[in-house]
PDB file of C-alpha atoms and ligand atoms in Angstrom:
ATOM      1  CA  MET A  23      -0.545  32.970  12.013  1.00  0.00           C
ATOM      2  CA  ASN A  24      -1.623  29.237  11.928  1.00  0.00           C
ATOM      3  CA  GLU A  25      -3.415  27.850   8.778  1.00  0.00           C
ATOM      4  CA  ILE A  26      -5.036  24.828   7.394  1.00  0.00           C
ATOM      5  CA  THR A  27      -5.937  24.266   3.688  1.00  0.00           C
ATOM      6  CA  ILE A  28      -9.292  23.059   2.472  1.00  0.00           C
ATOM      7  CA  LEU A  29      -8.699  20.142   0.193  1.00  0.00           C
ATOM      8  CA  GLY A  30     -12.595  19.743  -0.370  1.00  0.00           C
ATOM      9  CA  ALA A  31     -15.101  22.342   0.524  1.00  0.00           C
ATOM     10  CA  TYR A  32     -18.376  20.876  -0.898  1.00  0.00           C
ATOM     11  CA  GLY A  33     -21.298  18.634   0.445  1.00  0.00           C
ATOM     12  CA  THR A  34     -21.044  16.291  -2.630  1.00  0.00           C
ATOM     13  CA  LYS A  35     -18.598  15.295  -5.240  1.00  0.00           C
ATOM     14  CA  SER A  36     -19.217  16.977  -8.722  1.00  0.00           C
ATOM     15  CA  LYS A  37     -16.782  17.786 -11.509  1.00  0.00           C
ATOM     16  CA  GLY A  38     -14.433  20.449 -10.057  1.00  0.00           C
ATOM     17  CA  PHE A  39     -15.712  20.245  -6.521  1.00  0.00           C
ATOM     18  CA  GLY A  40     -14.252  18.147  -3.852  1.00  0.00           C
ATOM     19  CA  THR A  41     -15.918  16.819  -0.666  1.00  0.00           C
ATOM     20  CA  SER A  42     -14.950  17.427   2.887  1.00  0.00           C
ATOM     21  CA  ALA A  43     -11.167  17.324   3.759  1.00  0.00           C
ATOM     22  CA  PHE A  44      -9.072  19.713   5.946  1.00  0.00           C
ATOM     23  CA  TYR A  45      -5.323  19.556   5.613  1.00  0.00           C
ATOM     24  CA  LEU A  46      -3.670  20.344   8.994  1.00  0.00           C
ATOM     25  CA  ASP A  47      -0.063  19.515   8.195  1.00  0.00           C
ATOM     26  CA  GLU A  48       1.732  16.920   6.097  1.00  0.00           C
ATOM     27  CA  LYS A  49       0.788  13.978   8.595  1.00  0.00           C
ATOM     28  CA  ASN A  50      -2.738  14.938   9.682  1.00  0.00           C
ATOM     29  CA  VAL A  51      -6.079  15.789   8.001  1.00  0.00           C
ATOM     30  CA  ILE A  52      -9.726  15.876   9.130  1.00  0.00           C
ATOM     31  CA  ASP A  53     -11.799  13.813   6.829  1.00  0.00           C
ATOM     32  CA  ALA A  54     -10.865  12.115   3.641  1.00  0.00           C
ATOM     33  CA  GLY A  55     -13.341  13.307   1.127  1.00  0.00           C
ATOM     34  CA  ASN A  56     -10.976  14.786  -1.219  1.00  0.00           C
ATOM     35  CA  LEU A  57      -7.095  13.703  -0.645  1.00  0.00           C
ATOM     36  CA  LEU A  58      -5.862  12.127  -3.772  1.00  0.00           C
ATOM     37  CA  SER A  59      -6.309  14.859  -6.378  1.00  0.00           C
ATOM     38  CA  PRO A  60      -4.892  17.664  -4.398  1.00  0.00           C
ATOM     39  CA  LEU A  61      -2.118  15.924  -2.386  1.00  0.00           C
ATOM     40  CA  GLU A  62      -0.996  13.513  -5.147  1.00  0.00           C
ATOM     41  CA  ALA A  63       2.167  12.085  -3.849  1.00  0.00           C
ATOM     42  CA  GLY A  64       1.730  13.827  -0.468  1.00  0.00           C
ATOM     43  CA  CYS A  65      -0.928  11.042   0.401  1.00  0.00           C
ATOM     44  CA  ALA A  66       1.799   8.736   1.138  1.00  0.00           C
ATOM     45  CA  LYS A  67       2.828  10.864   4.136  1.00  0.00           C
ATOM     46  CA  ILE A  68      -0.625  11.071   5.603  1.00  0.00           C
ATOM     47  CA  GLU A  69      -0.466   9.304   9.045  1.00  0.00           C
ATOM     48  CA  ASN A  70      -3.696  10.432  10.751  1.00  0.00           C
ATOM     49  CA  VAL A  71      -7.342  10.814   9.271  1.00  0.00           C
ATOM     50  CA  TYR A  72      -9.488  12.305  11.904  1.00  0.00           C
ATOM     51  CA  LEU A  73     -13.031  11.476  10.882  1.00  0.00           C
ATOM     52  CA  THR A  74     -16.039  13.316  11.783  1.00  0.00           C
ATOM     53  CA  HIS A  75     -18.595  10.559  10.712  1.00  0.00           C
ATOM     54  CA  SER A  76     -19.052   7.510   8.478  1.00  0.00           C
ATOM     55  CA  HIS A  77     -20.702   9.211   5.552  1.00  0.00           C
ATOM     56  CA  LEU A  78     -19.158   8.542   2.099  1.00  0.00           C
ATOM     57  CA  ASP A  79     -18.408  12.013   1.156  1.00  0.00           C
ATOM     58  CA  HIS A  80     -15.938  12.132   4.183  1.00  0.00           C
ATOM     59  CA  ILE A  81     -14.376   8.785   4.048  1.00  0.00           C
ATOM     60  CA  CYS A  82     -14.216   7.945   0.295  1.00  0.00           C
ATOM     61  CA  ASP A  83     -10.515   8.814  -0.414  1.00  0.00           C
ATOM     62  CA  ILE A  84      -9.305   6.503   2.375  1.00  0.00           C
ATOM     63  CA  ALA A  85      -9.795   3.753  -0.227  1.00  0.00           C
ATOM     64  CA  TYR A  86      -7.779   5.393  -2.782  1.00  0.00           C
ATOM     65  CA  ILE A  87      -4.803   6.874  -0.962  1.00  0.00           C
ATOM     66  CA  ILE A  88      -3.974   3.389   0.389  1.00  0.00           C
ATOM     67  CA  ASP A  89      -4.353   1.746  -2.768  1.00  0.00           C
ATOM     68  CA  ASN A  90      -2.340   4.160  -4.979  1.00  0.00           C
ATOM     69  CA  TYR A  91       0.504   4.801  -2.453  1.00  0.00           C
ATOM     70  CA  PHE A  92       0.664   1.463  -0.849  1.00  0.00           C
ATOM     71  CA  SER A  93       4.354   0.821  -1.634  1.00  0.00           C
ATOM     72  CA  TYR A  94       5.315   4.345  -0.824  1.00  0.00           C
ATOM     73  CA  ARG A  95       4.091   4.154   2.819  1.00  0.00           C
ATOM     74  CA  HIS A  96       6.341   3.371   5.786  1.00  0.00           C
ATOM     75  CA  THR A  97       3.822   4.081   8.524  1.00  0.00           C
ATOM     76  CA  SER A  98       0.164   3.047   8.954  1.00  0.00           C
ATOM     77  CA  LEU A  99      -2.499   5.187   8.023  1.00  0.00           C
ATOM     78  CA  ASN A 100      -4.223   5.595  11.407  1.00  0.00           C
ATOM     79  CA  ILE A 101      -7.897   6.183  11.254  1.00  0.00           C
ATOM     80  CA  VAL A 102      -9.169   8.162  14.150  1.00  0.00           C
ATOM     81  CA  GLY A 103     -12.782   8.600  15.014  1.00  0.00           C
ATOM     82  CA  LEU A 104     -15.790   7.770  17.326  1.00  0.00           C
ATOM     83  CA  PRO A 105     -15.979   4.150  18.162  1.00  0.00           C
ATOM     84  CA  GLN A 106     -19.350   4.065  15.994  1.00  0.00           C
ATOM     85  CA  THR A 107     -17.564   5.621  13.082  1.00  0.00           C
ATOM     86  CA  LEU A 108     -14.703   3.280  13.157  1.00  0.00           C
ATOM     87  CA  ASN A 109     -17.095   0.317  13.495  1.00  0.00           C
ATOM     88  CA  ALA A 110     -19.129   1.378  10.519  1.00  0.00           C
ATOM     89  CA  ILE A 111     -15.911   1.627   8.402  1.00  0.00           C
ATOM     90  CA  GLN A 112     -14.724  -1.872   9.369  1.00  0.00           C
ATOM     91  CA  LYS A 113     -18.172  -3.376   9.087  1.00  0.00           C
ATOM     92  CA  HIS A 114     -19.194  -1.711   5.793  1.00  0.00           C
ATOM     93  CA  PHE A 115     -16.392  -0.255   4.017  1.00  0.00           C
ATOM     94  CA  LEU A 116     -12.830  -1.738   4.409  1.00  0.00           C
ATOM     95  CA  ASN A 117     -14.401  -5.195   5.104  1.00  0.00           C
ATOM     96  CA  ASN A 118     -13.074  -7.332   2.235  1.00  0.00           C
ATOM     97  CA  GLU A 119     -16.111  -7.003   0.254  1.00  0.00           C
ATOM     98  CA  ILE A 120     -16.548  -3.363  -0.702  1.00  0.00           C
ATOM     99  CA  TRP A 121     -12.754  -2.830  -0.206  1.00  0.00           C
ATOM    100  CA  PRO A 122      -9.873  -4.849   1.365  1.00  0.00           C
ATOM    101  CA  ASP A 123      -9.602  -4.957   5.251  1.00  0.00           C
ATOM    102  CA  PHE A 124      -6.218  -3.065   5.250  1.00  0.00           C
ATOM    103  CA  SER A 125      -5.918  -3.573   8.968  1.00  0.00           C
ATOM    104  CA  HIS A 126      -4.789  -7.165   8.121  1.00  0.00           C
ATOM    105  CA  ILE A 127      -2.424  -6.344   5.225  1.00  0.00           C
ATOM    106  CA  PRO A 128       1.252  -5.337   6.399  1.00  0.00           C
ATOM    107  CA  LEU A 129       3.172  -2.901   4.405  1.00  0.00           C
ATOM    108  CA  ASP A 130       6.065  -3.728   2.490  1.00  0.00           C
ATOM    109  CA  ASN A 131       8.354  -3.191   5.652  1.00  0.00           C
ATOM    110  CA  GLY A 132       6.529  -6.299   6.909  1.00  0.00           C
ATOM    111  CA  GLU A 133       6.182  -4.910  10.353  1.00  0.00           C
ATOM    112  CA  THR A 134       3.132  -2.637  10.469  1.00  0.00           C
ATOM    113  CA  MET A 135      -0.358  -3.023   9.144  1.00  0.00           C
ATOM    114  CA  SER A 136      -1.650  -0.703   6.388  1.00  0.00           C
ATOM    115  CA  VAL A 137      -4.390   0.742   8.486  1.00  0.00           C
ATOM    116  CA  THR A 138      -4.918   1.048  12.254  1.00  0.00           C
ATOM    117  CA  TYR A 139      -7.805   2.288  14.041  1.00  0.00           C
ATOM    118  CA  GLN A 140      -7.929   4.660  17.061  1.00  0.00           C
ATOM    119  CA  GLU A 141     -11.100   5.624  19.167  1.00  0.00           C
ATOM    120  CA  ILE A 142     -11.453   9.278  20.102  1.00  0.00           C
ATOM    121  CA  GLU A 143     -13.303  10.524  23.117  1.00  0.00           C
ATOM    122  CA  CYS A 144     -15.197  13.872  23.073  1.00  0.00           C
ATOM    123  CA  GLY A 145     -14.128  16.485  25.388  1.00  0.00           C
ATOM    124  CA  ILE A 146     -10.313  15.272  25.593  1.00  0.00           C
ATOM    125  CA  GLU A 147      -7.491  17.208  24.007  1.00  0.00           C
ATOM    126  CA  TYR A 148      -5.148  14.840  22.203  1.00  0.00           C
ATOM    127  CA  LYS A 149      -1.591  16.012  21.438  1.00  0.00           C
ATOM    128  CA  ILE A 150      -0.643  16.188  17.829  1.00  0.00           C
ATOM    129  CA  ASP A 151       2.814  17.417  18.346  1.00  0.00           C
ATOM    130  CA  GLU A 152       4.665  19.902  20.659  1.00  0.00           C
ATOM    131  CA  ILE A 153       2.512  22.899  19.658  1.00  0.00           C
ATOM    132  CA  SER A 154      -0.917  21.488  18.371  1.00  0.00           C
ATOM    133  CA  THR A 155      -3.859  19.405  19.881  1.00  0.00           C
ATOM    134  CA  ILE A 156      -7.155  18.078  18.478  1.00  0.00           C
ATOM    135  CA  GLU A 157     -10.380  17.713  20.430  1.00  0.00           C
ATOM    136  CA  ALA A 158     -13.697  16.102  19.165  1.00  0.00           C
ATOM    137  CA  PHE A 159     -17.258  17.474  20.446  1.00  0.00           C
ATOM    138  CA  ALA A 160     -20.418  15.877  19.689  1.00  0.00           C
ATOM    139  CA  THR A 161     -22.708  17.102  16.968  1.00  0.00           C
ATOM    140  CA  ASP A 162     -26.161  16.273  15.535  1.00  0.00           C
ATOM    141  CA  HIS A 163     -26.355  14.377  12.409  1.00  0.00           C
ATOM    142  CA  THR A 164     -28.062  11.214  11.089  1.00  0.00           C
ATOM    143  CA  VAL A 165     -25.294   8.866  12.280  1.00  0.00           C
ATOM    144  CA  PRO A 166     -22.924   9.542  15.246  1.00  0.00           C
ATOM    145  CA  SER A 167     -20.729  12.310  14.467  1.00  0.00           C
ATOM    146  CA  CYS A 168     -18.417  14.943  15.748  1.00  0.00           C
ATOM    147  CA  GLY A 169     -16.686  18.266  14.959  1.00  0.00           C
ATOM    148  CA  TYR A 170     -13.271  19.209  15.929  1.00  0.00           C
ATOM    149  CA  ILE A 171     -11.353  21.988  17.547  1.00  0.00           C
ATOM    150  CA  TYR A 172      -7.807  22.079  16.250  1.00  0.00           C
ATOM    151  CA  LYS A 173      -5.490  24.205  18.555  1.00  0.00           C
ATOM    152  CA  LYS A 174      -2.075  25.305  17.508  1.00  0.00           C
ATOM    153  CA  ASN A 175       0.301  27.719  19.343  1.00  0.00           C
ATOM    154  CA  GLY A 176      -2.565  28.768  21.765  1.00  0.00           C
ATOM    155  CA  SER A 177      -5.252  29.715  19.090  1.00  0.00           C
ATOM    156  CA  ALA A 178      -7.880  27.412  17.566  1.00  0.00           C
ATOM    157  CA  ILE A 179     -10.190  26.661  14.855  1.00  0.00           C
ATOM    158  CA  LEU A 180     -13.540  24.821  15.290  1.00  0.00           C
ATOM    159  CA  ILE A 181     -15.069  22.818  12.468  1.00  0.00           C
ATOM    160  CA  THR A 182     -18.490  21.369  12.966  1.00  0.00           C
ATOM    161  CA  ALA A 183     -18.857  19.274   9.846  1.00  0.00           C
ATOM    162  CA  ASP A 184     -22.485  17.909   9.120  1.00  0.00           C
ATOM    163  CA  THR A 185     -24.785  18.963  11.925  1.00  0.00           C
ATOM    164  CA  TYR A 186     -28.347  20.270  12.324  1.00  0.00           C
ATOM    165  CA  SER A 187     -28.002  21.631  15.760  1.00  0.00           C
ATOM    166  CA  LEU A 188     -25.171  24.106  16.716  1.00  0.00           C
ATOM    167  CA  GLU A 189     -25.738  23.931  20.281  1.00  0.00           C
ATOM    168  CA  SER A 190     -22.519  22.202  21.165  1.00  0.00           C
ATOM    169  CA  ALA A 191     -20.465  24.388  18.804  1.00  0.00           C
ATOM    170  CA  ILE A 192     -21.962  27.561  20.301  1.00  0.00           C
ATOM    171  CA  LYS A 193     -21.312  26.566  23.898  1.00  0.00           C
ATOM    172  CA  LEU A 194     -17.674  25.813  23.001  1.00  0.00           C
ATOM    173  CA  ILE A 195     -17.300  29.164  20.920  1.00  0.00           C
ATOM    174  CA  ASP A 196     -18.693  31.176  23.716  1.00  0.00           C
ATOM    175  CA  THR A 197     -16.522  29.476  26.484  1.00  0.00           C
ATOM    176  CA  ARG A 198     -13.172  29.250  24.525  1.00  0.00           C
ATOM    177  CA  GLU A 199     -11.807  32.717  23.658  1.00  0.00           C
ATOM    178  CA  GLU A 200      -8.839  30.865  21.892  1.00  0.00           C
ATOM    179  CA  ILE A 201     -11.239  29.866  18.898  1.00  0.00           C
ATOM    180  CA  ARG A 202     -10.469  32.527  16.337  1.00  0.00           C
ATOM    181  CA  SER A 203     -12.196  30.876  13.318  1.00  0.00           C
ATOM    182  CA  VAL A 204     -15.230  28.648  12.817  1.00  0.00           C
ATOM    183  CA  VAL A 205     -16.295  26.576   9.938  1.00  0.00           C
ATOM    184  CA  LEU A 206     -20.039  25.720   9.838  1.00  0.00           C
ATOM    185  CA  GLU A 207     -21.942  23.811   7.364  1.00  0.00           C
ATOM    186  CA  CYS A 208     -24.670  24.718   4.949  1.00  0.00           C
ATOM    187  CA  SER A 209     -25.964  22.192   2.549  1.00  0.00           C
ATOM    188  CA  PHE A 210     -29.236  22.944   1.096  1.00  0.00           C
ATOM    189  CA  PRO A 211     -31.233  26.177  -0.128  1.00  0.00           C
ATOM    190  CA  CYS A 212     -34.017  27.389   2.080  1.00  0.00           C
ATOM    191  CA  GLU A 213     -36.841  25.878  -0.081  1.00  0.00           C
ATOM    192  CA  MET A 214     -35.371  22.314   1.070  1.00  0.00           C
ATOM    193  CA  GLU A 215     -35.776  22.908   4.550  1.00  0.00           C
ATOM    194  CA  PRO A 216     -37.659  19.668   5.052  1.00  0.00           C
ATOM    195  CA  LEU A 217     -35.051  17.648   3.509  1.00  0.00           C
ATOM    196  CA  ALA A 218     -32.322  19.589   5.390  1.00  0.00           C
ATOM    197  CA  LYS A 219     -34.316  18.730   8.742  1.00  0.00           C
ATOM    198  CA  GLU A 220     -34.575  15.031   7.553  1.00  0.00           C
ATOM    199  CA  SER A 221     -30.998  14.704   6.672  1.00  0.00           C
ATOM    200  CA  LYS A 222     -29.825  16.729   9.608  1.00  0.00           C
ATOM    201  CA  HIS A 223     -28.166  19.507   7.676  1.00  0.00           C
ATOM    202  CA  LEU A 224     -28.469  23.345   7.519  1.00  0.00           C
ATOM    203  CA  THR A 225     -30.014  25.906   5.174  1.00  0.00           C
ATOM    204  CA  PRO A 226     -28.973  29.620   5.370  1.00  0.00           C
ATOM    205  CA  LYS A 227     -32.067  30.533   7.289  1.00  0.00           C
ATOM    206  CA  LEU A 228     -31.636  27.665   9.827  1.00  0.00           C
ATOM    207  CA  LEU A 229     -27.923  28.487  10.098  1.00  0.00           C
ATOM    208  CA  PHE A 230     -28.227  32.317  10.990  1.00  0.00           C
ATOM    209  CA  GLU A 231     -31.354  31.626  13.071  1.00  0.00           C
ATOM    210  CA  LYS A 232     -29.241  29.331  15.218  1.00  0.00           C
ATOM    211  CA  LEU A 233     -26.189  31.491  15.181  1.00  0.00           C
ATOM    212  CA  GLN A 234     -28.245  34.359  16.880  1.00  0.00           C
ATOM    213  CA  ARG A 235     -27.589  32.613  20.210  1.00  0.00           C
ATOM    214  CA  VAL A 236     -23.862  33.063  19.905  1.00  0.00           C
ATOM    215  CA  LYS A 237     -22.681  35.829  22.418  1.00  0.00           C
ATOM    216  CA  ARG A 238     -19.142  36.326  20.801  1.00  0.00           C
ATOM    217  CA  ASP A 239     -18.731  37.987  17.407  1.00  0.00           C
ATOM    218  CA  ASP A 240     -14.854  38.333  17.459  1.00  0.00           C
ATOM    219  CA  PHE A 241     -14.116  35.121  15.217  1.00  0.00           C
ATOM    220  CA  THR A 242     -14.157  34.649  11.562  1.00  0.00           C
ATOM    221  CA  LEU A 243     -16.904  32.564   9.915  1.00  0.00           C
ATOM    222  CA  TYR A 244     -16.438  30.215   7.181  1.00  0.00           C
ATOM    223  CA  ILE A 245     -19.185  28.066   5.488  1.00  0.00           C
ATOM    224  CA  ASN A 246     -18.620  24.691   3.732  1.00  0.00           C
ATOM    225  CA  HIS A 247     -20.450  21.717   2.667  1.00  0.00           C
ATOM    226  CA  ILE A 248     -22.593  23.519   0.090  1.00  0.00           C
ATOM    227  CA  LYS A 249     -24.254  21.103  -2.429  1.00  0.00           C
ATOM    228  CA  PRO A 250     -22.410  22.436  -5.741  1.00  0.00           C
ATOM    229  CA  LEU A 251     -25.825  22.205  -7.729  1.00  0.00           C
ATOM    230  CA  TYR A 252     -27.312  24.982  -5.478  1.00  0.00           C
ATOM    231  CA  LEU A 253     -24.144  26.891  -4.936  1.00  0.00           C
ATOM    232  CA  GLU A 254     -25.553  30.315  -6.562  1.00  0.00           C
ATOM    233  CA  LYS A 255     -28.918  30.061  -4.679  1.00  0.00           C
ATOM    234  CA  ILE A 256     -27.286  29.325  -1.511  1.00  0.00           C
ATOM    235  CA  LYS A 257     -24.805  32.267  -1.786  1.00  0.00           C
ATOM    236  CA  GLU A 258     -27.769  34.492  -2.518  1.00  0.00           C
ATOM    237  CA  GLU A 259     -29.746  33.197   0.596  1.00  0.00           C
ATOM    238  CA  ILE A 260     -26.672  33.582   2.761  1.00  0.00           C
ATOM    239  CA  ALA A 261     -26.350  37.360   1.626  1.00  0.00           C
ATOM    240  CA  GLN A 262     -30.010  37.595   2.557  1.00  0.00           C
ATOM    241  CA  TYR A 263     -30.038  35.996   5.972  1.00  0.00           C
ATOM    242  CA  ARG A 264     -26.313  36.698   7.248  1.00  0.00           C
ATOM    243  CA  GLY A 265     -27.517  39.699   9.316  1.00  0.00           C
ATOM    244  CA  LYS A 266     -24.265  41.267  11.285  1.00  0.00           C
ATOM    245  CA  TRP A 267     -22.106  38.196  10.027  1.00  0.00           C
ATOM    246  CA  GLU A 268     -19.555  38.465   7.000  1.00  0.00           C
ATOM    247  CA  PRO A 269     -19.130  34.806   6.266  1.00  0.00           C
ATOM    248  CA  ASN A 270     -16.462  33.447   3.882  1.00  0.00           C
ATOM    249  CA  ILE A 271     -17.876  30.762   1.639  1.00  0.00           C
ATOM    250  CA  LEU A 272     -15.055  28.128   1.340  1.00  0.00           C
ATOM    251  CA  LYS A 273     -13.691  26.860  -2.018  1.00  0.00           C
ATOM    252  CA  ASP A 274     -11.286  23.877  -2.680  1.00  0.00           C
ATOM    253  CA  LYS A 275      -7.644  24.789  -2.026  1.00  0.00           C
ATOM    254  CA  GLU A 276      -8.554  27.841   0.066  1.00  0.00           C
ATOM    255  CA  ILE A 277      -6.083  28.545   3.121  1.00  0.00           C
ATOM    256  CA  LEU A 278      -7.671  29.339   6.509  1.00  0.00           C
ATOM    257  CA  THR A 279      -5.960  31.311   9.231  1.00  0.00           C
ATOM    258  CA  PHE A 280      -6.600  31.315  12.878  1.00  0.00           C
TER     259      PHE A 280
HETATM  260 ZN1   ZN B   3     -21.154  15.311   4.384  1.00  0.00          ZN
HETATM  261 ZN1   ZN B   4     -23.063  13.424   6.712  1.00  0.00          ZN
END
């Protein structure tokens, strides 16, 4: 069985609730919403952060893992994402105004810069190591965004991250039998549907309406990115709208298998 660990499962930070971060292995994570607290010194070993998009709840701990563990690091922190995502980070975040531009600050070894950037193209499988690959696919959010398919030993997990449409994810789920687990977002309760549409997120009703178009049902469904303030309400509504699905609502530190 392959596994990944949820470092942060929620749609905003709150006491006891971490924002999006998926631990693939000791060198690789998807999103950086919550790395520092769960990984502690393990942060120094992270080499690649695959970003879904530029929103703060997905990037914030990039700032702190470099800062805290600067002298422990031997390799650059490679920030991987869509060109527009990397551009937003360079222009608005690690820009010497909000936080240092670490891509111009060498590590203590004097050879490599603290941060490097690597563009990712949707639809291409990038090799992580001998047994695993990662592939981005376009999603539908208020800024350019992507989800990821992480494949290991021939089976895969699909993570949408923030999205309003599930079209691209559904197409992939139905055509790629190796996808055994799927993580979909659900941010707001049904009564906040106008805000969900405006901010390009899902409610339980929207999520399960859209899921009706999936032909397959032989995968495990997980839900993340719930706003903690509405957790109980959203759980009730998921139970109400789930139909044939038996979704698992993710929590921080949970381990997913695929
Ligand atoms: Zn988010
Ligand atoms: Zn977002």
